[in-house]
Every structure is written in structure tokens, then in C-alpha cells.
Tab-separated table of C-alpha atoms in Angstrom:
chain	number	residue	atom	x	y	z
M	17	UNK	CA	-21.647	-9.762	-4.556
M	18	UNK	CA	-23.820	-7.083	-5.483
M	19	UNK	CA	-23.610	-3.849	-7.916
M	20	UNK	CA	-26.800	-1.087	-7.628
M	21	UNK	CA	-28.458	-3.310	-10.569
M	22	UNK	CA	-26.941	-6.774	-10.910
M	23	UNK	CA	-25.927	-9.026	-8.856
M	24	UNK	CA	-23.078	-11.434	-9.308
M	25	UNK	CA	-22.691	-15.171	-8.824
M	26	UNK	CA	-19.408	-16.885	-9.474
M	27	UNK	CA	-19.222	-21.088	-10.219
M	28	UNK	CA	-15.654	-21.601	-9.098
M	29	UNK	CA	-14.475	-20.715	-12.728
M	30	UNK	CA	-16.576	-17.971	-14.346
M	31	UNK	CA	-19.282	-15.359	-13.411
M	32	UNK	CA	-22.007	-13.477	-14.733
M	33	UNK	CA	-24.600	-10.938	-13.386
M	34	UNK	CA	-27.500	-11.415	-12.631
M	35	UNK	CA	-30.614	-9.027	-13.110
M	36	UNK	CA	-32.766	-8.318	-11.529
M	37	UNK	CA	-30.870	-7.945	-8.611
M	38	UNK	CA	-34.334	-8.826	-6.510
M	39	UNK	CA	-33.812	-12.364	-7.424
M	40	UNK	CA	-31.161	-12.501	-4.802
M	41	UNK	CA	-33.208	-9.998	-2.478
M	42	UNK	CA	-32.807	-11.922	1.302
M	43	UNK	CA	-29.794	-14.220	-0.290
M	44	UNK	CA	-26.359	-13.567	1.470
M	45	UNK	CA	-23.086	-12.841	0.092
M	46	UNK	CA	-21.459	-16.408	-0.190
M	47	UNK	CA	-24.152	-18.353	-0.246
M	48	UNK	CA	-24.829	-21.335	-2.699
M	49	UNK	CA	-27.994	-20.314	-5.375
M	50	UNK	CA	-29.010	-21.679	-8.236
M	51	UNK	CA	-30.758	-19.156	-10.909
M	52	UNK	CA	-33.064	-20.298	-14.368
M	53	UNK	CA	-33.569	-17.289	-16.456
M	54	UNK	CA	-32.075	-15.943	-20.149
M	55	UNK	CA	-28.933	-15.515	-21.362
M	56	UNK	CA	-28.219	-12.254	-22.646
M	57	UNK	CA	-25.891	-9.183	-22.912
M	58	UNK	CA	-26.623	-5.797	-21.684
M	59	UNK	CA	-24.384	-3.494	-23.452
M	60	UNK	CA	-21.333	-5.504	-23.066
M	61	UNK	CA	-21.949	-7.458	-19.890
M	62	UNK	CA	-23.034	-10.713	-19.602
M	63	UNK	CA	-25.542	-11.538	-17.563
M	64	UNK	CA	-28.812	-14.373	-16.645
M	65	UNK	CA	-31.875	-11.999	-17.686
M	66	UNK	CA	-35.548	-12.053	-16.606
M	67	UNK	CA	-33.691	-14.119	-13.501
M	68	UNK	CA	-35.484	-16.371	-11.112
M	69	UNK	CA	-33.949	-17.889	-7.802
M	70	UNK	CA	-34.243	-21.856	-8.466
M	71	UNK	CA	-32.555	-22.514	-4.825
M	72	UNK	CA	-29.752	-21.546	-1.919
M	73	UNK	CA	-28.185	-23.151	0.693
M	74	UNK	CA	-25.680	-21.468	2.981
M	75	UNK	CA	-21.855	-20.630	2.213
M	76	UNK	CA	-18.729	-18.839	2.923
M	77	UNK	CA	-18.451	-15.242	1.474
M	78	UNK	CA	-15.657	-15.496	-1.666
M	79	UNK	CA	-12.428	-14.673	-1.337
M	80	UNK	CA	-11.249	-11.440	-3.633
M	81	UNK	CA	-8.785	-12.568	-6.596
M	82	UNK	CA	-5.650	-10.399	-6.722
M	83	UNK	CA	-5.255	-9.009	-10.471
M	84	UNK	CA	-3.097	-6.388	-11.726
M	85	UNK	CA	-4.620	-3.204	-13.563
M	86	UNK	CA	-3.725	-4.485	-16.728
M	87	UNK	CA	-5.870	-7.705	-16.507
M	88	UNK	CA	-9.295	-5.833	-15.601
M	89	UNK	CA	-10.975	-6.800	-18.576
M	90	UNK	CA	-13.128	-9.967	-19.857
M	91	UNK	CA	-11.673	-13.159	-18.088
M	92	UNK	CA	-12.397	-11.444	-14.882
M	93	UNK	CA	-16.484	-9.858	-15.668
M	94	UNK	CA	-18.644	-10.360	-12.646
M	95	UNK	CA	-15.339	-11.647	-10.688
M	96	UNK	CA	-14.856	-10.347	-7.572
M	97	UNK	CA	-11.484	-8.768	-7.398
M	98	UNK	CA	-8.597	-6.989	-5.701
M	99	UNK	CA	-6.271	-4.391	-7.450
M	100	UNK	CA	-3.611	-2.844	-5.230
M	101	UNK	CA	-1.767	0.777	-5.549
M	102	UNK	CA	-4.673	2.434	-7.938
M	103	UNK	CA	-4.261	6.210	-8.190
M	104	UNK	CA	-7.567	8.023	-8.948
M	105	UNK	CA	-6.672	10.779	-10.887
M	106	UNK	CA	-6.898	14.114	-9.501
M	107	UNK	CA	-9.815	15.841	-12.025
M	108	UNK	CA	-11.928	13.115	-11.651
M	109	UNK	CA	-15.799	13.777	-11.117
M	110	UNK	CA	-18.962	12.289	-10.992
M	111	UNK	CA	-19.653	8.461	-10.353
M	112	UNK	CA	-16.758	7.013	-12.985
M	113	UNK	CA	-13.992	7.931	-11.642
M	114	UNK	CA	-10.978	7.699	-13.736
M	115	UNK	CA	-7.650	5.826	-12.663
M	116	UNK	CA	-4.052	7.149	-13.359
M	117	UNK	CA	-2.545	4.823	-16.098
M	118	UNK	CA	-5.265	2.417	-16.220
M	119	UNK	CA	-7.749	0.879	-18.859
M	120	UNK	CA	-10.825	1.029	-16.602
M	121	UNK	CA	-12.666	3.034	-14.475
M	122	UNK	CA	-13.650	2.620	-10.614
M	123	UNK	CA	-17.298	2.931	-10.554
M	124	UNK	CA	-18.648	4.398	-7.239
M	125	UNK	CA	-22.120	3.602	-8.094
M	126	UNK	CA	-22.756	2.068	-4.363
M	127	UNK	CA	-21.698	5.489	-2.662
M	128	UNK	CA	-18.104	3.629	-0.891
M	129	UNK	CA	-16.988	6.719	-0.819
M	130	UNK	CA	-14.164	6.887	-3.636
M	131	UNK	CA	-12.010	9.934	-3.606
M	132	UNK	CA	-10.332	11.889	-6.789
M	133	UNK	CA	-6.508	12.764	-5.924
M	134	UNK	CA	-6.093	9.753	-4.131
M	135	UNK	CA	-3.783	6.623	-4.130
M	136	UNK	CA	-5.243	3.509	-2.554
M	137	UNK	CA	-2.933	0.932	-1.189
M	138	UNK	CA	-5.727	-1.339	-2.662
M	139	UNK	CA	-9.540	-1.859	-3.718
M	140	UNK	CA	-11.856	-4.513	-4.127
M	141	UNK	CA	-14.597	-5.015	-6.257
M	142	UNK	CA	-16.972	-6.312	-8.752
M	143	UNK	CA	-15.537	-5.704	-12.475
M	144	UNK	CA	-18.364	-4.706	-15.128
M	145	UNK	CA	-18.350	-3.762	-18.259
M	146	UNK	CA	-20.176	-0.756	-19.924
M	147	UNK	CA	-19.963	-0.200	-23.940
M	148	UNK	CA	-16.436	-1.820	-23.757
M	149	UNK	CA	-15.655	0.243	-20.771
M	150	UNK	CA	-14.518	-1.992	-18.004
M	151	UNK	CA	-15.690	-0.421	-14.141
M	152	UNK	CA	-14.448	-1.507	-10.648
M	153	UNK	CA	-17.318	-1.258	-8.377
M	154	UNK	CA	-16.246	-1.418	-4.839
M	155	UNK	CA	-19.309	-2.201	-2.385
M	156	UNK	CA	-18.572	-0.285	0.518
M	157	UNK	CA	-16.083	2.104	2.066
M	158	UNK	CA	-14.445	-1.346	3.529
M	159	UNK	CA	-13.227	-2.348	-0.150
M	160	UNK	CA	-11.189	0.886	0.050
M	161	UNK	CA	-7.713	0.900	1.780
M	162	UNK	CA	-5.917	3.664	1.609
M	163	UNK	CA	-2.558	4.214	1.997
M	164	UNK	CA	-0.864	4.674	5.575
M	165	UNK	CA	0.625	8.436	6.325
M	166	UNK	CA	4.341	8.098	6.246
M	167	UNK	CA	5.791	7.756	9.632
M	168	UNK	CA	7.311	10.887	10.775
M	169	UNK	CA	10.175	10.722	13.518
M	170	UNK	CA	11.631	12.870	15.743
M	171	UNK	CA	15.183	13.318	15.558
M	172	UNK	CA	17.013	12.267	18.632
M	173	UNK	CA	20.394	12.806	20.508
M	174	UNK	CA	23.047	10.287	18.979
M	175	UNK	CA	23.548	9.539	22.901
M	176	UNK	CA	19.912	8.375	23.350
M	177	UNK	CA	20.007	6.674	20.265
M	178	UNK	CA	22.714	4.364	21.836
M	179	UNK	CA	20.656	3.553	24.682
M	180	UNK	CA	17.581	2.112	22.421
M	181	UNK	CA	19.782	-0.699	20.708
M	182	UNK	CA	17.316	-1.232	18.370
M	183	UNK	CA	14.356	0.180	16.549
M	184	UNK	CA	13.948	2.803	13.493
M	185	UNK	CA	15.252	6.001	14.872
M	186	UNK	CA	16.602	9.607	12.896
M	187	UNK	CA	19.231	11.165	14.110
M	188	UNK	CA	21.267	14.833	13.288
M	189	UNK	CA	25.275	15.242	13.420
M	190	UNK	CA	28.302	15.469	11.409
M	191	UNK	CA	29.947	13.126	9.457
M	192	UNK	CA	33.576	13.016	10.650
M	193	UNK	CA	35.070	10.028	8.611
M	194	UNK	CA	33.785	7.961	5.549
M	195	UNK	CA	35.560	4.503	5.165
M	196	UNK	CA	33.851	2.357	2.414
M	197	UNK	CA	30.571	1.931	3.823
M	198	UNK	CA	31.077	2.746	7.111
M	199	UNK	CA	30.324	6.045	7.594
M	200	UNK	CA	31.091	7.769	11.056
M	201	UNK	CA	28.367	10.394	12.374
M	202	UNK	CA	28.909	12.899	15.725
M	203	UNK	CA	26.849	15.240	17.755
M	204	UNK	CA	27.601	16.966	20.997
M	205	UNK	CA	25.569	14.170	23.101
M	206	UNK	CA	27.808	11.131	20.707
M	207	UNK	CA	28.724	9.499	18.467
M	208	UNK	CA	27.360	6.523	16.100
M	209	UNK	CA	28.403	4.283	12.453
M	210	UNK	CA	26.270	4.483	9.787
M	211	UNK	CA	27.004	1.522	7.708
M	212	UNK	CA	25.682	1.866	4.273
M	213	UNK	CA	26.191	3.793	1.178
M	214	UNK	CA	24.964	7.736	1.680
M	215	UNK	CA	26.140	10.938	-0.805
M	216	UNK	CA	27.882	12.192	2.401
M	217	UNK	CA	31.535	13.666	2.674
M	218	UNK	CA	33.710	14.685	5.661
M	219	UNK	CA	32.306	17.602	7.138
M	220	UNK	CA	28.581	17.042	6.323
M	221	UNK	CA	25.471	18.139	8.976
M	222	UNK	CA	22.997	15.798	7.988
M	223	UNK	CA	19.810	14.268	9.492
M	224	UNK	CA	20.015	10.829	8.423
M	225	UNK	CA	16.964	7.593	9.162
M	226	UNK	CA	17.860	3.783	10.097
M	227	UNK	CA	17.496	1.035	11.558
M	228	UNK	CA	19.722	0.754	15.124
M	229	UNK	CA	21.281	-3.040	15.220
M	230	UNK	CA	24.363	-4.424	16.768
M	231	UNK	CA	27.132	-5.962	14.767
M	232	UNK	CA	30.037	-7.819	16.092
M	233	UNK	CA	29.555	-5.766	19.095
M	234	UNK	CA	29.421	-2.296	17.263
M	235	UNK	CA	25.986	-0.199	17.413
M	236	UNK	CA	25.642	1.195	14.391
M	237	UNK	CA	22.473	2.280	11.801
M	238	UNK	CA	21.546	0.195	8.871
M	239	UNK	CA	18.673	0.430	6.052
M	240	UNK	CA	19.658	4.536	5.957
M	241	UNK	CA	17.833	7.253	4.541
M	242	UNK	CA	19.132	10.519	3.242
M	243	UNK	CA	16.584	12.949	5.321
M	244	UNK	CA	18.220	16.557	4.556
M	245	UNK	CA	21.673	17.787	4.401
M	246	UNK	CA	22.104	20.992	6.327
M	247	UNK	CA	25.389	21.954	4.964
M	248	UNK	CA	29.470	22.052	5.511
M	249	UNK	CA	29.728	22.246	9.389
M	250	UNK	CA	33.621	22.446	11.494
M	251	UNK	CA	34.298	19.317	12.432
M	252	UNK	CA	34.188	18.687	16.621
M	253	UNK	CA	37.464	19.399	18.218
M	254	UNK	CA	38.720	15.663	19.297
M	255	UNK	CA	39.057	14.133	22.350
M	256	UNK	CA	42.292	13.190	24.217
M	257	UNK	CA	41.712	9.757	26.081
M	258	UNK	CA	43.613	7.196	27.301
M	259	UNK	CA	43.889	3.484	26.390
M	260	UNK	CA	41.885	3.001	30.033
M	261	UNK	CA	39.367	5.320	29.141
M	262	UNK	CA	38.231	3.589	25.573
M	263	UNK	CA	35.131	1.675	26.231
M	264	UNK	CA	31.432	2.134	24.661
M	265	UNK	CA	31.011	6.201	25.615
């Protein structure tokens, strides 16, 4: 790949930049080159000096290693490489832009468009190295995934939930029995089992998230979440039936 100055060749086990980039100038990511030039080190990066393009011959673009923040550092210089959930901390200025509980820096010297105050699900980039500081330099705003916006949901009737049999829903009502893990949950439109462990008692108006799945012929919600509790809340007068009139309502 290419930084602003260097670019970056990689031989299957190791890499090193190469300057001037403008040896490479018309030579695609991924393709095959071989380079002549000196060996040197420009204040802590390795790199082929004075560099002249020998020859190239087509290739496939590289795929990204996946490294953790702790192992930016030497063994991957010049690599091209993937580090996932990096928080850029929130006073961070200027083109070095400093990462939350991290030993480098992500270097937006190519403009991708790196924002402070941010958590990225991941980025990719080229790792340098600057007077012992090690930089992540991503190459364009496509190395830069950010995280997805929570999903939000609506809360529905416990008697339309019943009608979905599946699917992530949230749902409002009172918790009229707790047995074990099977917690029992009622609003005026029905009523549903909540089958998991919740800090829930009797009497509880709650808005509660899960996952709607039948078991042994009982709809119930799985996978819950603890949304909000809304407080103590009478419990619904119950319902005379008959043995007839017991069925899935």
C-alpha cells in the first residue's frame, strides 16, 4: 500500500517502505515489483532508500492481517493491518491522533477522515514507525468502520407480540409471577413468559427486550434485556375461565 511518503511492499513474510514513493508511481496495489535501491532507516523505519523499480507483473491486492492493539509494534512495520474496537480519544487533534489505551497512534496523514471521540468497530492500515512511535495510517475513509447505532425498538402490545412468533421484539407489562427462571409478564392486550434470569419481583412494570421463540409449544422471550423498570404497579385483577375456555389467548 501506500503512506503520503513511502510506499510499502510486503514478501509474504516481512515488509519495508519504500521511498520515494514515485518508484511505485503507475504500480497498483497488489501487484508483484521488484525494487534495487539502499537499505536504510529513517528515524526508526525501515525502508529501501534512493529506490528504483527493477520490475512488476500483475497481482491480487493483500489481504489485511488481524492484530490486536498490543502487537502494533516491530514484527508488523510496513504490514498492512487490521485492528478492531480502537477508541480515539476524545481531545485528540491534529494529524496523530491518539488511541484510548493504546501504544500507538492512528496517523491520518492521507486525509481518511479519522474522527476524535470516536470508537471504530475496526481500521485498517499501514503501521509506521516515527522516533519509536508506532502510527496506523489508514488510506482512505474505506479503512474506517465505524460502529453500527444501537438498534432502537418500539415497544409493542404483549398481544401483537404473540402474533410475530419470532424475531427481537420489547415489550412493557407487569410481572405477575416469578418461578425460577420463568418469569411471567402481563399487559392489558396479554400476556407472555420471559424465561431467563431478570432483577424483577412480583408486582414490577418493566419494559423488558428478547428474542420471541417457541418452546415445547409455549411462546415465550429469551436472550432478555433489562430496558427500564417503571416501578411497583397493582397487579391485574384475574380472570375467571373455564377448563373449555383455556387455549393460547
Amino acid at each position: 500500500g501506500f503512506a503520503r511518503n513511502t510506499a510499502h511492499i510486503f514478501d509474504g513474510t516481512n515488509a519495508i517502505a519504500i521511498h520515494p514513493k514515485s518508484a511505485l508511481d503507475g504500480v497498483n496495489v497488489g501487484a508483484h515489483v521488484v525494487i534495487k535501491g539502499k537499505r536504510a532507516q529513517f528515524n526508526g523505519l525501515a525502508q529501501i532508500s534512493s529506490a528504483q523499480l527493477v520490475s512488476t507483473k500483475a497481482g491480487t491486492a493483500p489481504t489485511p492481517v488481524k492484530v490486536t492493539a498490543d502487537q502494533i509494534g516491530e514484527s508488523f512495520e510496513s504490514r498492512l493491518v487490521t485492528v478492531e474496537n480502537v477508541t480515539i480519544a476524545a481531545d485528540a487533534s491534529g494529524t496523530n491522533k491518539a488511541v484510548e489505551g493504546a501504544n500507538f497512534v492512528v496517523r491520518d496523514e492521507l486525509s481518511a477522515g479519522v474522527q476524535a471521540d470516536t470508537t471504530y468497530e475496526s481500521i485498517t492500515g499501514i503501521v509506521l514507525e516515527y522516533n519509536g512511535t508506532y502510527q496506523l495510517v489508514p488510506r482512505s475513509a474505506e479503512d474506517l468502520v465505524t460502529q453500527a447505532p444501537p438498534v432502537v425498538l418500539e415497544t409493542q402490545p404483549i398481544g401483537e407480540v404473540r402474533k410475530l412468533k419470532e424475531g427481537t421484539v420489547q415489550i412493557q407489562g407487569v410481572i405477575t409471577a416469578v418461578i425460577g427462571q420463568t418469569i411471567h409478564i402481563q399487559d392489558e392486550t396479554g400476556a407472555i413468559v420471559l424465561y431467563g434470569s431478570l432483577d424483577v419481583a412480583v408486582g414490577d412494570e418493566v419494559v423488558v427486550s428478547g428474542n420471541v421463540l417457541e418452546y415445547r409449544n409455549l411462546l415465550e422471550l429469551d436472550s432478555l434485556k433489562l430496558v427500564e423498570k417503571k416501578g411497583q404497579k397493582e397487579l391485574p385483577a384475574a380472570k375467571a375461565v373455564t377448563y373449555a375456555e383455556l387455549d393460547e389467548a
